[in-house]
């Protein structure tokens, strides 16, 4: 019994993405060609272009879906937890777990910066989505009267900065372990929460 | 009247470093060769090797001297200001001003990460010096009873993370201006100070 076309399309697209991720980690994004992605995915060249226009389009898709995943894990948690202090801290643990569960995507995220302006713009878009999400949540806390009237966007930058730097220490420098990384991010946000919460 | 040899040596070394910085910014560190540094410095090849062993040695020297400069500007300030809250915040302004006054070195610092393991190790050494310095100062505040008994090294990571991320937004992405960058770093540390200082 042949697969329904839609399901087959989805699986093929997924296979291309997975093969691309493997190659980007193994050889580096810059050193990987579309030809290699096609060969590894075992599809025809024409088929490839039904799904993606070029290598950058793959990276764009990977980062889009990664951002969706990180944000949706936090949204699920929000439906269960209403305490704003706990939310501020525990969502950072969820973020780090989402990164840690996707080691390869995290490695690509930590390594592709500075490669070219096009890539930097893609990364900026990925980070802007996270920053926008963090900012909204801090603004909500301020509006509810739980947080001090701080610059929400500055705090959002601080959150991403801390997450990104500790990811880099874990996956690129390998000077801290996964658990240690998560605990450090939580510790830093516990301290930040002290400055954020109204007395 | 010929220059005393020592002075001449110092000037020549400085010229090589300056030419290398210009080339690293213009062409990127990876795309610059020692041959080009020699040509731009207008010295003999033999003379070059009296000062540096290779391109990595130049980068190492640049980052060493940059770290010295950043740390010494803060040490000078410490002799004048004794209030630990002000110190925690204003030293971050001094750090950012030191980066801002050395745009080219800052650009190299923000762009060379991920190029190779050797470079990442050099960057790690540069960052470790700053982190060690931050950690000592936080430990001093804890010992004096002014700061809460937090994980000093986690706070130090948070400081560097924030500084590095906002430098990247300024010099690579160009989405914030120099003054805005400095003010954001100060704002974030004002909030962190709230969590750090004993009530």
PDB file of C-alpha atoms in Angstrom, chain A residues 3 73 78 81 97-98 115 125 157 187 189:
ATOM      1  CA  UNK A   3       1.894   6.144   1.368  1.00  0.00           C
ATOM      2  CA  UNK A  73       7.524  24.187  25.130  1.00  0.00           C
ATOM      3  CA  UNK A  78       2.458  28.635  31.036  1.00  0.00           C
ATOM      4  CA  UNK A  81       2.119  27.498  36.145  1.00  0.00           C
ATOM      5  CA  UNK A  97      16.475  21.642  27.902  1.00  0.00           C
ATOM      6  CA  UNK A  98      15.098  22.355  24.417  1.00  0.00           C
ATOM      7  CA  UNK A 115      30.183  33.378   8.532  1.00  0.00           C
ATOM      8  CA  UNK A 125      15.704  36.621  12.926  1.00  0.00           C
ATOM      9  CA  UNK A 157      18.710  40.716  25.811  1.00  0.00           C
ATOM     10  CA  UNK A 187      21.085  30.286  39.162  1.00  0.00           C
ATOM     11  CA  UNK A 189      17.927  33.900  36.581  1.00  0.00           C
TER      12      UNK A 189
END
